[in-house]
mmCIF file of C-alpha atoms and ligand atoms in Angstrom:
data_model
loop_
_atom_site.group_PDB
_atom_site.id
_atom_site.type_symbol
_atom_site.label_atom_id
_atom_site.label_comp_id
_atom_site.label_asym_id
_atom_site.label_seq_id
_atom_site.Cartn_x
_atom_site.Cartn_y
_atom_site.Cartn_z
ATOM 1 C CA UNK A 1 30.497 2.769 -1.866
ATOM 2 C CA UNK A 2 29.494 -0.785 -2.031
ATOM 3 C CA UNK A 3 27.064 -2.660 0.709
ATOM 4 C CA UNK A 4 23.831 -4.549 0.173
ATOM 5 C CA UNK A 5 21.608 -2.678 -2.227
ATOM 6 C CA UNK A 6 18.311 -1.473 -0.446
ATOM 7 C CA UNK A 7 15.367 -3.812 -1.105
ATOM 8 C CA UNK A 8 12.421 -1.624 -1.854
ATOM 9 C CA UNK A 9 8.754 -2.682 -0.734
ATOM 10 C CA UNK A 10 6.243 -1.003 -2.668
ATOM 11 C CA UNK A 11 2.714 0.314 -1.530
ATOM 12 C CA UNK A 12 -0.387 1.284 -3.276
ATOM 13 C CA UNK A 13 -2.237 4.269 -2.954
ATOM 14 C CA UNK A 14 -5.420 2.746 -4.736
ATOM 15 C CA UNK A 15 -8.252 5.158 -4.826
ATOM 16 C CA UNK A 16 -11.683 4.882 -6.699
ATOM 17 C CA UNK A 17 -14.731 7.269 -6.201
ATOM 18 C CA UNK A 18 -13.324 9.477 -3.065
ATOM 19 C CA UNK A 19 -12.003 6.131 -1.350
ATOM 20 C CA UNK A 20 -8.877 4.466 -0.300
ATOM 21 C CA UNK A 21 -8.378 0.674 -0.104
ATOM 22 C CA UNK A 22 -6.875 -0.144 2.887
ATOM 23 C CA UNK A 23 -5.719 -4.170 3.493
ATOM 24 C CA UNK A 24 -5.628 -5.837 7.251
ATOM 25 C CA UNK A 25 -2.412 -8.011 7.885
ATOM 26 C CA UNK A 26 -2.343 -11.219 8.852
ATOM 27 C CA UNK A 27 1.704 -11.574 9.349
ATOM 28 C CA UNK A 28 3.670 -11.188 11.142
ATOM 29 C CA UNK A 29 2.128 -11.197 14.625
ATOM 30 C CA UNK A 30 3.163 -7.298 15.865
ATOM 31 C CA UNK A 31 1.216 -6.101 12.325
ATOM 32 C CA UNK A 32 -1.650 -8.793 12.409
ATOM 33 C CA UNK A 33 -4.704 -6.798 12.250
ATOM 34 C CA UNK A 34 -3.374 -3.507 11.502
ATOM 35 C CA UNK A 35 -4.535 -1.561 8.345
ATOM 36 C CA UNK A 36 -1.982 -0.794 5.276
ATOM 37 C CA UNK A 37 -1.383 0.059 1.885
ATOM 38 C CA UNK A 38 -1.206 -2.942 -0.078
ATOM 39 C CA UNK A 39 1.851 -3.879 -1.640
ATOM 40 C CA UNK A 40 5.336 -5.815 -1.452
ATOM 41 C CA UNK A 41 8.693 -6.473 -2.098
ATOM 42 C CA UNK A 42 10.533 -5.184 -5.247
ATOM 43 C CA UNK A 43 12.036 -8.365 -7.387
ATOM 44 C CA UNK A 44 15.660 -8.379 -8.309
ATOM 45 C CA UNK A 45 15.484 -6.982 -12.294
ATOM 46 C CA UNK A 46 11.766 -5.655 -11.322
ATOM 47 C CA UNK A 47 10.736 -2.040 -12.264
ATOM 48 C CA UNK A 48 8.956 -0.512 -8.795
ATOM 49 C CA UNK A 49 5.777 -0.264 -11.198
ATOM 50 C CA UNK A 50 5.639 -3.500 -12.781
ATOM 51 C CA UNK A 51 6.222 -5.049 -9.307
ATOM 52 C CA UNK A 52 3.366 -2.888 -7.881
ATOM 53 C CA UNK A 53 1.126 -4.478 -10.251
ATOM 54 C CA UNK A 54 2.248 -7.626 -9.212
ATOM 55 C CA UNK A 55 1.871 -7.415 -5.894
ATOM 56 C CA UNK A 56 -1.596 -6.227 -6.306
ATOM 57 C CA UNK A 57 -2.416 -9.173 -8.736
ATOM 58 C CA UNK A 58 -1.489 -11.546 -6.348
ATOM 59 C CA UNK A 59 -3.215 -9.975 -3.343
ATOM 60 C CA UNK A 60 -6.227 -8.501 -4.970
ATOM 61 C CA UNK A 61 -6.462 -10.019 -7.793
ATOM 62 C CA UNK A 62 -7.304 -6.682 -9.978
ATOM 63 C CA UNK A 63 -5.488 -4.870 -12.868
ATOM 64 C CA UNK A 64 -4.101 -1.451 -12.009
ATOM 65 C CA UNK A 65 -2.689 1.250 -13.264
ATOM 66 C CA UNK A 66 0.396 2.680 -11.782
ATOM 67 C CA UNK A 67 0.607 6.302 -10.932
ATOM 68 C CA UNK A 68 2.965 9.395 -9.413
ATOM 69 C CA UNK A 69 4.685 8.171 -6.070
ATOM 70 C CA UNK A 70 4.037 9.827 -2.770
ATOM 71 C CA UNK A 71 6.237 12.280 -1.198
ATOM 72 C CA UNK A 72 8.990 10.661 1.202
ATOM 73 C CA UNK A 73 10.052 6.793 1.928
ATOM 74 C CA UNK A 74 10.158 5.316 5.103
ATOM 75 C CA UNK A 75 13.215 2.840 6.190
ATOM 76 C CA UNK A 76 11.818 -0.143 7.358
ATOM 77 C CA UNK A 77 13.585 -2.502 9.582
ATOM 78 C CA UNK A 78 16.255 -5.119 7.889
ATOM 79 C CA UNK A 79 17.175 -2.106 5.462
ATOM 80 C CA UNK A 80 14.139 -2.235 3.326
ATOM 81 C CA UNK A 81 12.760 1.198 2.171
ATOM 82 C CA UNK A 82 8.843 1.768 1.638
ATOM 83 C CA UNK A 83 7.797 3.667 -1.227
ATOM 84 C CA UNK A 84 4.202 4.329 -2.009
ATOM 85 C CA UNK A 85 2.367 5.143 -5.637
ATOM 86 C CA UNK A 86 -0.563 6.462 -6.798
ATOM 87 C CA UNK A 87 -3.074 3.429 -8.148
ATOM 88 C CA UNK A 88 -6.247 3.181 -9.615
ATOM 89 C CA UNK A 89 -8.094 0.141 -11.070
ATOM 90 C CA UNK A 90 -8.214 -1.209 -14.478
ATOM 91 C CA UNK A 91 -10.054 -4.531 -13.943
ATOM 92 C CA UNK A 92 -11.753 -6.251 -11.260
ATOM 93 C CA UNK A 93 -12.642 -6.192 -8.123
ATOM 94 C CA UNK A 94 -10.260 -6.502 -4.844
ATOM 95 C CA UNK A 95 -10.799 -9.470 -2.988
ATOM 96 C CA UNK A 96 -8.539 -10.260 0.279
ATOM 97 C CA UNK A 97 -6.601 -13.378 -1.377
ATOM 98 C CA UNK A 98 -3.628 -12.720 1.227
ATOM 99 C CA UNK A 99 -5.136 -10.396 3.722
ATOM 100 C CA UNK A 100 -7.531 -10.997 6.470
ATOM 101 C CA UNK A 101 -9.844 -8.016 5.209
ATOM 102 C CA UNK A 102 -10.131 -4.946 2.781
ATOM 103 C CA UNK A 103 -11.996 -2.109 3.303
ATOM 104 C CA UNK A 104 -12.406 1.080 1.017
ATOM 105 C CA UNK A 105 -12.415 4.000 3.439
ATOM 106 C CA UNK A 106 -13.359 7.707 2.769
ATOM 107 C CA UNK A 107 -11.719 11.058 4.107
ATOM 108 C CA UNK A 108 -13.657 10.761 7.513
ATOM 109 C CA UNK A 109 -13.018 6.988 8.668
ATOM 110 C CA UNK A 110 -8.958 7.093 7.024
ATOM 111 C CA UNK A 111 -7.513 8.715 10.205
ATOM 112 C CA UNK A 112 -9.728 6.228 12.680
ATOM 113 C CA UNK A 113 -8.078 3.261 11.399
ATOM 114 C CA UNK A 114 -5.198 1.395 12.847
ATOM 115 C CA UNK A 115 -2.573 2.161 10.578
ATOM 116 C CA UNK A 116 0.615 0.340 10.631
ATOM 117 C CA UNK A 117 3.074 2.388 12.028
ATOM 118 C CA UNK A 118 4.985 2.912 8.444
ATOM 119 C CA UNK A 119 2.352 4.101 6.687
ATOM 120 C CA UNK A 120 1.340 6.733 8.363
ATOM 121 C CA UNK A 121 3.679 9.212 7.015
ATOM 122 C CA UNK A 122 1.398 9.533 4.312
ATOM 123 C CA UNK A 123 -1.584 10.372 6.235
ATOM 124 C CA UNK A 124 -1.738 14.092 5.084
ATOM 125 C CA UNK A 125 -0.963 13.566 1.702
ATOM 126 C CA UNK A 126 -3.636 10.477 1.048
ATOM 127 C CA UNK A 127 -6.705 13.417 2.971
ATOM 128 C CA UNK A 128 -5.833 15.702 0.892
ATOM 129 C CA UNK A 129 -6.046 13.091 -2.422
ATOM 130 C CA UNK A 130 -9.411 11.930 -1.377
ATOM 131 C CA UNK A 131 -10.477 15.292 -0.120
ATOM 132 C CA UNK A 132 -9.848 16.682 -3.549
ATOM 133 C CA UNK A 133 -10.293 13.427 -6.098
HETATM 134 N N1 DCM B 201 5.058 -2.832 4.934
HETATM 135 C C1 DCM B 201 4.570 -1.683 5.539
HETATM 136 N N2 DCM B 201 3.545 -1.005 4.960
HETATM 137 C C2 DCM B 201 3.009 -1.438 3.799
HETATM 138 C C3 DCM B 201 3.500 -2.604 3.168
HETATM 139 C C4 DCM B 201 4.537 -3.281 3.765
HETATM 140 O O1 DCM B 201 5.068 -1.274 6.595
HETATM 141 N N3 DCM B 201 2.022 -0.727 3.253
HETATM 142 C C5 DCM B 201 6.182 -3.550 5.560
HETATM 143 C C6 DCM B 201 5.802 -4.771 6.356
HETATM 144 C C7 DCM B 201 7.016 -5.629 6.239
HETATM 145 C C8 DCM B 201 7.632 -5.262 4.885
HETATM 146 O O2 DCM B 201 7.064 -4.006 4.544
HETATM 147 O O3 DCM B 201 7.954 -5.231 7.247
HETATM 148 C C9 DCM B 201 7.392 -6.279 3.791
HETATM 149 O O4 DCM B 201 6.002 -6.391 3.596
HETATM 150 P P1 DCM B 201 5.318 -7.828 3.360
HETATM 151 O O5 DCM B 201 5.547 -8.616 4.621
HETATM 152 O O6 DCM B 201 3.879 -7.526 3.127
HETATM 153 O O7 DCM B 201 5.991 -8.419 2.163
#
């Protein structure tokens, strides 16, 4: 029963006006230049929300609101586990403080990005959010 817990990255699902912020990687070189949702690594003692909000404090620099997660997590390599949430902004405007770009994308350019590989489980589930937000 015991083992090393499961570290949890967190991802945000950060919509606003029919739109999806998407963040280019600059680390490590295999995801350098692919697209993802923005977000990190769970703290020890850290709620998945309150570290969602910290992650996108550091890397965008904006206030947000922490909704619903999305359906399924994805086990990343070194026994991490992705989990994404629901997001939407409280204050500010996202700047790339840790990425090499942002960019918000609508229902038509999502699926012609270059996703990382991870996140694309949630490909049908993010259309149909900006399809129907
Ligand atoms: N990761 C991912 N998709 C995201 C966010 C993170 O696949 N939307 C992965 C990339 C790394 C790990 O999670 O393997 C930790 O992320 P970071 O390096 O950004 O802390």
């Amino acid at each position: 029963m015991s083992g090393t817990p499961t570290a949890v990255v967190v991802a945000a699902a950060l919509t606003h006006e029919g739109t999806l912020l998407l963040a280019q990687r600059t680390r490590p070189p295999e995801l350098a230049g692919l697209w993802e949702l923005p977000g990190g690594k769970v703290e020890p003692g850290e709620s998945e929300d309150s570290a969602l909000a910290r992650e996108l404090r550091e890397e965008l620099g904006v206030e947000c609101s922490i909704g619903a997660a999305l359906s399924g997590d994805v086990d990343l390599a070194g026994g991490l586990v992705l989990r994404a949430y629901r997001a939407t902004l409280v204050s500010g405007t996202p700047a790339a403080l840790e990425h090499s770009a942002l960019r918000w994308v609508d229902a038509a350019m999502l699926p012609t990005m270059d996703l990382v590989d991870a996140d694309r489980l949630w490909l049908p589930e993010l259309l149909d959010i900006l399809l129907t937000s």
